[in-house]
């Protein structure tokens, strides 16, 4: 299967809050948003400009999305996306949604990531 990809506009941040933190109001709004709670943390992905300066966060990420939907039992979708990037030494942060996968890569790796994925045979919208 040949995947189609597209860049989501904006500069993103990945914030870490305490496990018992309430979901912050600043998290919601335009752009891609992901909120995940684990037993030891609350992670928020959103546009970096919305994350307050006093919040622990890694900023300066860009977001790439697979154009789905894909069947839930289809294997290897995430692997096919991250493998060329990982083999080239690029870090990725992956969030899967109902209809697709979102890969965040460091903003300064955007061009390299796109070139690697194009060379692997992916199409971009």
GROMACS .gro file of N, CA, C and O in nm:
model
  500
    1UNK      N    1   0.085  -0.118   0.000
    1UNK     CA    2   0.000   0.000   0.000
    1UNK      C    3   0.089   0.124   0.000
    1UNK      O    4   0.187   0.133   0.072
    2UNK      N    5   0.053   0.220  -0.081
    2UNK     CA    6   0.126   0.346  -0.090
    2UNK      C    7   0.055   0.450  -0.004
    2UNK      O    8  -0.064   0.476  -0.022
    3UNK      N    9   0.128   0.511   0.087
    3UNK     CA   10   0.069   0.609   0.178
    3UNK      C   11   0.078   0.749   0.120
    3UNK      O   12   0.175   0.784   0.055
    4UNK      N   13  -0.025   0.827   0.146
    4UNK     CA   14  -0.024   0.970   0.114
    4UNK      C   15  -0.007   1.045   0.245
    4UNK      O   16  -0.065   1.009   0.347
    5UNK      N   17   0.072   1.152   0.240
    5UNK     CA   18   0.102   1.229   0.359
    5UNK      C   19   0.075   1.377   0.334
    5UNK      O   20   0.075   1.421   0.219
    6UNK      N   21   0.053   1.450   0.442
    6UNK     CA   22   0.040   1.595   0.429
    6UNK      C   23   0.089   1.661   0.557
    6UNK      O   24   0.077   1.605   0.666
    7UNK      N   25   0.145   1.779   0.541
    7UNK     CA   26   0.191   1.857   0.656
    7UNK      C   27   0.073   1.930   0.717
    7UNK      O   28  -0.011   1.983   0.645
    8UNK      N   29   0.067   1.934   0.848
    8UNK     CA   30  -0.032   2.011   0.921
    8UNK      C   31   0.035   2.145   0.956
    8UNK      O   32   0.146   2.146   1.009
    9UNK      N   33  -0.029   2.254   0.924
    9UNK     CA   34   0.029   2.387   0.947
    9UNK      C   35   0.059   2.412   1.094
    9UNK      O   36  -0.016   2.369   1.182
   10UNK      N   37   0.165   2.483   1.119
   10UNK     CA   38   0.194   2.530   1.253
   10UNK      C   39   0.317   2.467   1.316
   10UNK      O   40   0.371   2.368   1.268
   11UNK      N   41   0.358   2.529   1.425
   11UNK     CA   42   0.470   2.481   1.506
   11UNK      C   43   0.409   2.424   1.633
   11UNK      O   44   0.330   2.491   1.701
   12UNK      N   45   0.446   2.302   1.666
   12UNK     CA   46   0.381   2.230   1.776
   12UNK      C   47   0.473   2.213   1.896
   12UNK      O   48   0.595   2.219   1.885
   13UNK      N   49   0.412   2.189   2.010
   13UNK     CA   50   0.482   2.159   2.132
   13UNK      C   51   0.423   2.034   2.196
   13UNK      O   52   0.307   2.001   2.174
   14UNK      N   53   0.508   1.967   2.273
   14UNK     CA   54   0.467   1.846   2.345
   14UNK      C   55   0.489   1.877   2.493
   14UNK      O   56   0.604   1.894   2.536
   15UNK      N   57   0.380   1.889   2.567
   15UNK     CA   58   0.388   1.932   2.707
   15UNK      C   59   0.363   1.814   2.800
   15UNK      O   60   0.281   1.726   2.771
   16UNK      N   61   0.434   1.817   2.911
   16UNK     CA   62   0.414   1.716   3.016
   16UNK      C   63   0.363   1.783   3.142
   16UNK      O   64   0.422   1.877   3.193
   17UNK      N   65   0.250   1.731   3.189
   17UNK     CA   66   0.191   1.780   3.314
   17UNK      C   67   0.185   1.664   3.413
   17UNK      O   68   0.204   1.548   3.375
   18UNK      N   69   0.158   1.695   3.538
   18UNK     CA   70   0.146   1.591   3.640
   18UNK      C   71   0.028   1.499   3.608
   18UNK      O   72  -0.070   1.541   3.544
   19UNK      N   73   0.036   1.377   3.654
   19UNK     CA   74  -0.066   1.276   3.625
   19UNK      C   75  -0.206   1.318   3.668
   19UNK      O   76  -0.304   1.287   3.600
   20UNK      N   77  -0.215   1.390   3.777
   20UNK     CA   78  -0.346   1.429   3.829
   20UNK      C   79  -0.392   1.568   3.782
   20UNK      O   80  -0.494   1.619   3.827
   21UNK      N   81  -0.317   1.627   3.689
   21UNK     CA   82  -0.353   1.761   3.639
   21UNK      C   83  -0.484   1.757   3.562
   21UNK      O   84  -0.515   1.659   3.494
   22UNK      N   85  -0.559   1.864   3.574
   22UNK     CA   86  -0.679   1.880   3.492
   22UNK      C   87  -0.636   1.908   3.349
   22UNK      O   88  -0.527   1.964   3.327
   23UNK      N   89  -0.719   1.874   3.254
   23UNK     CA   90  -0.688   1.908   3.115
   23UNK      C   91  -0.695   2.060   3.103
   23UNK      O   92  -0.799   2.121   3.132
   24UNK      N   93  -0.585   2.124   3.064
   24UNK     CA   94  -0.582   2.270   3.063
   24UNK      C   95  -0.663   2.330   2.948
   24UNK      O   96  -0.669   2.274   2.839
   25UNK      N   97  -0.724   2.444   2.976
   25UNK     CA   98  -0.804   2.512   2.874
   25UNK      C   99  -0.719   2.553   2.754
   25UNK      O  100  -0.768   2.554   2.641
   26UNK      N  101  -0.592   2.586   2.775
   26UNK     CA  102  -0.506   2.631   2.666
   26UNK      C  103  -0.480   2.521   2.563
   26UNK      O  104  -0.437   2.549   2.452
   27UNK      N  105  -0.504   2.396   2.600
   27UNK     CA  106  -0.473   2.285   2.509
   27UNK      C  107  -0.563   2.285   2.385
   27UNK      O  108  -0.518   2.248   2.276
   28UNK      N  109  -0.687   2.322   2.401
   28UNK     CA  110  -0.782   2.311   2.290
   28UNK      C  111  -0.780   2.434   2.201
   28UNK      O  112  -0.752   2.544   2.247
   29UNK      N  113  -0.808   2.412   2.074
   29UNK     CA  114  -0.813   2.521   1.978
   29UNK      C  115  -0.778   2.471   1.840
   29UNK      O  116  -0.777   2.350   1.814
   30UNK      N  117  -0.745   2.563   1.750
   30UNK     CA  118  -0.713   2.524   1.612
   30UNK      C  119  -0.590   2.434   1.605
   30UNK      O  120  -0.508   2.430   1.696
   31UNK      N  121  -0.579   2.362   1.494
   31UNK     CA  122  -0.465   2.276   1.471
   31UNK      C  123  -0.485   2.139   1.532
   31UNK      O  124  -0.591   2.106   1.587
   32UNK      N  125  -0.382   2.059   1.524
   32UNK     CA  126  -0.384   1.925   1.580
   32UNK      C  127  -0.371   1.933   1.732
   32UNK      O  128  -0.291   2.010   1.784
   33UNK      N  129  -0.452   1.855   1.802
   33UNK     CA  130  -0.447   1.849   1.949
   33UNK      C  131  -0.457   1.702   1.988
   33UNK      O  132  -0.541   1.629   1.937
   34UNK      N  133  -0.370   1.662   2.079
   34UNK     CA  134  -0.378   1.528   2.136
   34UNK      C  135  -0.356   1.538   2.285
   34UNK      O  136  -0.263   1.606   2.330
   35UNK      N  137  -0.440   1.470   2.361
   35UNK     CA  138  -0.428   1.469   2.507
   35UNK      C  139  -0.428   1.323   2.550
   35UNK      O  140  -0.521   1.248   2.519
   36UNK      N  141  -0.322   1.283   2.619
   36UNK     CA  142  -0.308   1.145   2.664
   36UNK      C  143  -0.274   1.144   2.813
   36UNK      O  144  -0.180   1.211   2.855
   37UNK      N  145  -0.350   1.065   2.887
   37UNK     CA  146  -0.322   1.051   3.030
   37UNK      C  147  -0.271   0.910   3.055
   37UNK      O  148  -0.332   0.813   3.014
   38UNK      N  149  -0.157   0.902   3.123
   38UNK     CA  150  -0.103   0.775   3.169
   38UNK      C  151  -0.104   0.779   3.322
   38UNK      O  152  -0.137   0.882   3.382
   39UNK      N  153  -0.064   0.669   3.384
   39UNK     CA  154  -0.069   0.668   3.529
   39UNK      C  155   0.033   0.762   3.593
   39UNK      O  156   0.021   0.796   3.711
   40UNK      N  157   0.133   0.808   3.515
   40UNK     CA  158   0.236   0.895   3.572
   40UNK      C  159   0.250   1.030   3.504
   40UNK      O  160   0.341   1.106   3.536
   41UNK      N  161   0.161   1.062   3.409
   41UNK     CA  162   0.172   1.192   3.342
   41UNK      C  163   0.048   1.222   3.258
   41UNK      O  164  -0.030   1.133   3.225
   42UNK      N  165   0.034   1.349   3.223
   42UNK     CA  166  -0.064   1.395   3.125
   42UNK      C  167   0.018   1.463   3.016
   42UNK      O  168   0.096   1.554   3.043
   43UNK      N  169   0.004   1.415   2.893
   43UNK     CA  170   0.077   1.472   2.780
   43UNK      C  171  -0.020   1.546   2.691
   43UNK      O  172  -0.125   1.493   2.655
   44UNK      N  173   0.019   1.667   2.654
   44UNK     CA  174  -0.063   1.750   2.565
   44UNK      C  175   0.022   1.788   2.444
   44UNK      O  176   0.134   1.839   2.459
   45UNK      N  177  -0.031   1.763   2.325
   45UNK     CA  178   0.031   1.807   2.201
   45UNK      C  179  -0.063   1.910   2.140
   45UNK      O  180  -0.183   1.883   2.122
   46UNK      N  181  -0.011   2.029   2.114
   46UNK     CA  182  -0.092   2.135   2.053
   46UNK      C  183   0.003   2.239   1.994
   46UNK      O  184   0.125   2.225   2.004
   47UNK      N  185  -0.053   2.340   1.933
   47UNK     CA  186   0.031   2.446   1.880
   47UNK      C  187   0.115   2.504   1.993
   47UNK      O  188   0.065   2.533   2.102
   48UNK      N  189   0.244   2.518   1.968
   48UNK     CA  190   0.339   2.560   2.072
   48UNK      C  191   0.305   2.696   2.131
   48UNK      O  192   0.327   2.719   2.250
   49UNK      N  193   0.249   2.785   2.051
   49UNK     CA  194   0.218   2.920   2.099
   49UNK      C  195   0.114   2.918   2.211
   49UNK      O  196   0.106   3.014   2.289
   50UNK      N  197   0.035   2.812   2.223
   50UNK     CA  198  -0.067   2.804   2.328
   50UNK      C  199  -0.011   2.753   2.461
   50UNK      O  200  -0.076   2.766   2.564
   51UNK      N  201   0.107   2.692   2.460
   51UNK     CA  202   0.161   2.634   2.582
   51UNK      C  203   0.227   2.744   2.665
   51UNK      O  204   0.319   2.810   2.617
   52UNK      N  205   0.180   2.765   2.788
   52UNK     CA  206   0.241   2.868   2.872
   52UNK      C  207   0.391   2.842   2.895
   52UNK      O  208   0.435   2.727   2.898
   53UNK      N  209   0.465   2.948   2.912
   53UNK     CA  210   0.609   2.939   2.928
   53UNK      C  211   0.655   2.864   3.051
   53UNK      O  212   0.765   2.809   3.053
   54UNK      N  213   0.570   2.857   3.155
   54UNK     CA  214   0.610   2.788   3.278
   54UNK      C  215   0.576   2.639   3.276
   54UNK      O  216   0.599   2.570   3.374
   55UNK      N  217   0.525   2.589   3.164
   55UNK     CA  218   0.490   2.448   3.152
   55UNK      C  219   0.606   2.372   3.089
   55UNK      O  220   0.664   2.418   2.989
   56UNK      N  221   0.641   2.257   3.148
   56UNK     CA  222   0.747   2.173   3.091
   56UNK      C  223   0.702   2.126   2.953
   56UNK      O  224   0.599   2.061   2.939
   57UNK      N  225   0.779   2.162   2.851
   57UNK     CA  226   0.740   2.127   2.715
   57UNK      C  227   0.861   2.122   2.624
   57UNK      O  228   0.961   2.190   2.649
   58UNK      N  229   0.851   2.042   2.522
   58UNK     CA  230   0.950   2.039   2.415
   58UNK      C  231   0.880   2.105   2.297
   58UNK      O  232   0.778   2.057   2.249
   59UNK      N  233   0.932   2.217   2.254
   59UNK     CA  234   0.868   2.296   2.148
   59UNK      C  235   0.945   2.278   2.017
   59UNK      O  236   1.043   2.206   2.013
   60UNK      N  237   0.899   2.342   1.914
   60UNK     CA  238   0.968   2.340   1.784
   60UNK      C  239   0.953   2.208   1.709
   60UNK      O  240   1.050   2.152   1.658
   61UNK      N  241   0.832   2.157   1.703
   61UNK     CA  242   0.800   2.037   1.627
   61UNK      C  243   0.704   2.072   1.514
   61UNK      O  244   0.625   2.166   1.526
   62UNK      N  245   0.712   1.998   1.406
   62UNK     CA  246   0.615   2.009   1.297
   62UNK      C  247   0.542   1.876   1.286
   62UNK      O  248   0.592   1.772   1.329
   63UNK      N  249   0.422   1.881   1.229
   63UNK     CA  250   0.334   1.765   1.229
   63UNK      C  251   0.303   1.720   1.086
   63UNK      O  252   0.261   1.798   1.002
   64UNK      N  253   0.321   1.592   1.066
   64UNK     CA  254   0.295   1.526   0.937
   64UNK      C  255   0.185   1.424   0.961
   64UNK      O  256   0.188   1.351   1.061
   65UNK      N  257   0.089   1.417   0.870
   65UNK     CA  258  -0.025   1.327   0.888
   65UNK      C  259  -0.040   1.232   0.771
   65UNK      O  260  -0.028   1.274   0.655
   66UNK      N  261  -0.066   1.106   0.801
   66UNK     CA  262  -0.102   1.012   0.696
   66UNK      C  263  -0.247   1.040   0.657
   66UNK      O  264  -0.327   1.079   0.741
   67UNK      N  265  -0.276   1.024   0.532
   67UNK     CA  266  -0.412   1.048   0.483
   67UNK      C  267  -0.483   0.914   0.482
   67UNK      O  268  -0.454   0.827   0.399
   68UNK      N  269  -0.573   0.894   0.577
   68UNK     CA  270  -0.645   0.768   0.593
   68UNK      C  271  -0.788   0.784   0.548
   68UNK      O  272  -0.817   0.872   0.466
   69UNK      N  273  -0.877   0.705   0.599
   69UNK     CA  274  -0.859   0.614   0.711
   69UNK      C  275  -0.797   0.480   0.668
   69UNK      O  276  -0.794   0.446   0.550
   70UNK      N  277  -0.751   0.407   0.769
   70UNK     CA  278  -0.696   0.274   0.750
   70UNK      C  279  -0.775   0.178   0.839
   70UNK      O  280  -0.826   0.217   0.943
   71UNK      N  281  -0.780   0.053   0.796
   71UNK     CA  282  -0.845  -0.048   0.880
   71UNK      C  283  -0.763  -0.065   1.008
   71UNK      O  284  -0.640  -0.063   1.003
   72UNK      N  285  -0.830  -0.079   1.121
   72UNK     CA  286  -0.759  -0.094   1.247
   72UNK      C  287  -0.669  -0.218   1.249
   72UNK      O  288  -0.567  -0.220   1.316
   73UNK      N  289  -0.706  -0.321   1.173
   73UNK     CA  290  -0.626  -0.443   1.175
   73UNK      C  291  -0.519  -0.445   1.065
   73UNK      O  292  -0.451  -0.546   1.048
   74UNK      N  293  -0.503  -0.334   0.995
   74UNK     CA  294  -0.398  -0.327   0.893
   74UNK      C  295  -0.264  -0.311   0.964
   74UNK      O  296  -0.242  -0.217   1.040
   75UNK      N  297  -0.175  -0.403   0.937
   75UNK     CA  298  -0.048  -0.400   1.011
   75UNK      C  299   0.058  -0.321   0.937
   75UNK      O  300   0.056  -0.308   0.815
   76UNK      N  301   0.151  -0.264   1.014
   76UNK     CA  302   0.270  -0.202   0.959
   76UNK      C  303   0.258  -0.058   0.915
   76UNK      O  304   0.356  -0.003   0.863
   77UNK      N  305   0.145   0.007   0.935
   77UNK     CA  306   0.129   0.145   0.889
   77UNK      C  307   0.229   0.237   0.960
   77UNK      O  308   0.304   0.311   0.897
   78UNK      N  309   0.233   0.230   1.092
   78UNK     CA  310   0.325   0.316   1.168
   78UNK      C  311   0.469   0.280   1.137
   78UNK      O  312   0.553   0.368   1.116
   79UNK      N  313   0.499   0.151   1.131
   79UNK     CA  314   0.635   0.108   1.101
   79UNK      C  315   0.682   0.163   0.967
   79UNK      O  316   0.794   0.213   0.955
   80UNK      N  317   0.597   0.157   0.865
   80UNK     CA  318   0.637   0.208   0.733
   80UNK      C  319   0.664   0.357   0.736
   80UNK      O  320   0.744   0.407   0.658
   81UNK      N  321   0.598   0.429   0.824
   81UNK     CA  322   0.620   0.573   0.834
   81UNK      C  323   0.747   0.607   0.911
   81UNK      O  324   0.823   0.696   0.871
   82UNK      N  325   0.769   0.540   1.021
   82UNK     CA  326   0.882   0.580   1.106
   82UNK      C  327   1.014   0.515   1.067
   82UNK      O  328   1.120   0.569   1.098
   83UNK      N  329   1.009   0.402   1.000
   83UNK     CA  330   1.134   0.330   0.971
   83UNK      C  331   1.237   0.413   0.895
   83UNK      O  332   1.353   0.422   0.939
   84UNK      N  333   1.200   0.477   0.783
   84UNK     CA  334   1.304   0.555   0.713
   84UNK      C  335   1.357   0.672   0.795
   84UNK      O  336   1.474   0.707   0.785
   85UNK      N  337   1.272   0.730   0.878
   85UNK     CA  338   1.316   0.841   0.962
   85UNK      C  339   1.407   0.793   1.074
   85UNK      O  340   1.512   0.851   1.100
   86UNK      N  341   1.367   0.684   1.138
   86UNK     CA  342   1.447   0.628   1.247
   86UNK      C  343   1.582   0.579   1.197
   86UNK      O  344   1.684   0.601   1.263
   87UNK      N  345   1.584   0.512   1.083
   87UNK     CA  346   1.710   0.463   1.028
   87UNK      C  347   1.805   0.577   0.995
   87UNK      O  348   1.927   0.559   0.997
   88UNK      N  349   1.751   0.694   0.966
   88UNK     CA  350   1.833   0.812   0.935
   88UNK      C  351   1.868   0.892   1.061
   88UNK      O  352   1.931   0.996   1.053
   89UNK      N  353   1.824   0.844   1.178
   89UNK     CA  354   1.858   0.910   1.302
   89UNK      C  355   1.766   1.024   1.343
   89UNK      O  356   1.800   1.100   1.435
   90UNK      N  357   1.651   1.038   1.279
   90UNK     CA  358   1.556   1.142   1.316
   90UNK      C  359   1.463   1.091   1.426
   90UNK      O  360   1.411   0.980   1.417
   91UNK      N  361   1.443   1.175   1.527
   91UNK     CA  362   1.348   1.140   1.632
   91UNK      C  363   1.207   1.169   1.585
   91UNK      O  364   1.183   1.263   1.509
   92UNK      N  365   1.112   1.089   1.629
   92UNK     CA  366   0.972   1.109   1.595
   92UNK      C  367   0.886   1.091   1.719
   92UNK      O  368   0.923   1.018   1.811
   93UNK      N  369   0.775   1.161   1.721
   93UNK     CA  370   0.674   1.146   1.825
   93UNK      C  371   0.546   1.111   1.750
   93UNK      O  372   0.502   1.188   1.664
   94UNK      N  373   0.488   0.996   1.777
   94UNK     CA  374   0.375   0.945   1.699
   94UNK      C  375   0.247   0.948   1.782
   94UNK      O  376   0.247   0.905   1.897
   95UNK      N  377   0.141   0.996   1.720
   95UNK     CA  378   0.007   0.991   1.779
   95UNK      C  379  -0.087   0.933   1.674
   95UNK      O  380  -0.095   0.986   1.563
   96UNK      N  381  -0.153   0.826   1.709
   96UNK     CA  382  -0.250   0.766   1.617
   96UNK      C  383  -0.390   0.812   1.654
   96UNK      O  384  -0.425   0.819   1.771
   97UNK      N  385  -0.468   0.844   1.552
   97UNK     CA  386  -0.608   0.881   1.572
   97UNK      C  387  -0.694   0.781   1.497
   97UNK      O  388  -0.643   0.689   1.432
   98UNK      N  389  -0.822   0.797   1.502
   98UNK     CA  390  -0.914   0.703   1.438
   98UNK      C  391  -0.885   0.691   1.289
   98UNK      O  392  -0.886   0.582   1.233
   99UNK      N  393  -0.860   0.803   1.221
   99UNK     CA  394  -0.845   0.802   1.075
   99UNK      C  395  -0.701   0.811   1.026
   99UNK      O  396  -0.679   0.808   0.905
  100UNK      N  397  -0.604   0.827   1.112
  100UNK     CA  398  -0.468   0.840   1.060
  100UNK      C  399  -0.363   0.852   1.167
  100UNK      O  400  -0.392   0.853   1.286
  101UNK      N  401  -0.241   0.859   1.122
  101UNK     CA  402  -0.126   0.872   1.210
  101UNK      C  403  -0.069   1.012   1.197
  101UNK      O  404  -0.062   1.066   1.088
  102UNK      N  405  -0.026   1.067   1.310
  102UNK     CA  406   0.038   1.198   1.312
  102UNK      C  407   0.181   1.177   1.361
  102UNK      O  408   0.202   1.119   1.468
  103UNK      N  409   0.277   1.222   1.282
  103UNK     CA  410   0.417   1.214   1.320
  103UNK      C  411   0.468   1.354   1.344
  103UNK      O  412   0.455   1.439   1.256
  104UNK      N  413   0.523   1.375   1.459
  104UNK     CA  414   0.588   1.503   1.485
  104UNK      C  415   0.738   1.481   1.474
  104UNK      O  416   0.792   1.384   1.527
  105UNK      N  417   0.803   1.570   1.399
  105UNK     CA  418   0.948   1.569   1.385
  105UNK      C  419   0.998   1.708   1.421
  105UNK      O  420   0.925   1.807   1.410
  106UNK      N  421   1.123   1.715   1.465
  106UNK     CA  422   1.179   1.845   1.499
  106UNK      C  423   1.169   1.937   1.378
  106UNK      O  424   1.190   1.896   1.264
  107UNK      N  425   1.134   2.061   1.404
  107UNK     CA  426   1.114   2.158   1.295
  107UNK      C  427   1.236   2.168   1.205
  107UNK      O  428   1.223   2.179   1.083
  108UNK      N  429   1.355   2.160   1.264
  108UNK     CA  430   1.475   2.172   1.180
  108UNK      C  431   1.503   2.045   1.099
  108UNK      O  432   1.593   2.044   1.017
  109UNK      N  433   1.424   1.938   1.120
  109UNK     CA  434   1.435   1.816   1.040
  109UNK      C  435   1.326   1.803   0.935
  109UNK      O  436   1.318   1.700   0.867
  110UNK      N  437   1.242   1.904   0.921
  110UNK     CA  438   1.126   1.893   0.830
  110UNK      C  439   1.167   1.858   0.688
  110UNK      O  440   1.115   1.763   0.629
  111UNK      N  441   1.257   1.933   0.630
  111UNK     CA  442   1.296   1.910   0.491
  111UNK      C  443   1.360   1.771   0.474
  111UNK      O  444   1.329   1.698   0.381
  112UNK      N  445   1.446   1.737   0.568
  112UNK     CA  446   1.511   1.605   0.561
  112UNK      C  447   1.408   1.493   0.572
  112UNK      O  448   1.415   1.394   0.500
  113UNK      N  449   1.313   1.507   0.664
  113UNK     CA  450   1.208   1.406   0.681
  113UNK      C  451   1.127   1.389   0.553
  113UNK      O  452   1.102   1.277   0.508
  114UNK      N  453   1.087   1.501   0.494
  114UNK     CA  454   1.010   1.493   0.370
  114UNK      C  455   1.092   1.428   0.259
  114UNK      O  456   1.041   1.342   0.185
  115UNK      N  457   1.217   1.466   0.246
  115UNK     CA  458   1.302   1.406   0.142
  115UNK      C  459   1.317   1.255   0.162
  115UNK      O  460   1.312   1.178   0.066
  116UNK      N  461   1.337   1.213   0.287
  116UNK     CA  462   1.349   1.069   0.315
  116UNK      C  463   1.220   0.994   0.281
  116UNK      O  464   1.224   0.886   0.222
  117UNK      N  465   1.107   1.051   0.318
  117UNK     CA  466   0.979   0.986   0.291
  117UNK      C  467   0.947   0.984   0.142
  117UNK      O  468   0.897   0.885   0.089
  118UNK      N  469   0.977   1.091   0.073
  118UNK     CA  470   0.958   1.093  -0.074
  118UNK      C  471   1.048   0.987  -0.140
  118UNK      O  472   1.004   0.916  -0.230
  119UNK      N  473   1.172   0.977  -0.095
  119UNK     CA  474   1.265   0.878  -0.151
  119UNK      C  475   1.219   0.735  -0.126
  119UNK      O  476   1.251   0.644  -0.201
  120UNK      N  477   1.141   0.718  -0.019
  120UNK     CA  478   1.087   0.587   0.013
  120UNK      C  479   0.963   0.556  -0.070
  120UNK      O  480   0.917   0.443  -0.073
  121UNK      N  481   0.908   0.657  -0.137
  121UNK     CA  482   0.793   0.635  -0.224
  121UNK      C  483   0.662   0.693  -0.178
  121UNK      O  484   0.558   0.666  -0.235
  122UNK      N  485   0.666   0.777  -0.075
  122UNK     CA  486   0.542   0.838  -0.026
  122UNK      C  487   0.507   0.961  -0.110
  122UNK      O  488   0.593   1.032  -0.157
  123UNK      N  489   0.378   0.983  -0.124
  123UNK     CA  490   0.328   1.101  -0.195
  123UNK      C  491   0.282   1.203  -0.092
  123UNK      O  492   0.232   1.167   0.015
  124UNK      N  493   0.297   1.330  -0.126
  124UNK     CA  494   0.253   1.439  -0.038
  124UNK      C  495   0.142   1.518  -0.105
  124UNK      O  496   0.148   1.546  -0.224
  125UNK      N  497   0.040   1.552  -0.028
  125UNK     CA  498  -0.068   1.639  -0.076
  125UNK      C  499  -0.025   1.783  -0.061
  125UNK      O  500   0.052   1.819   0.023
   0.00000   0.00000   0.00000
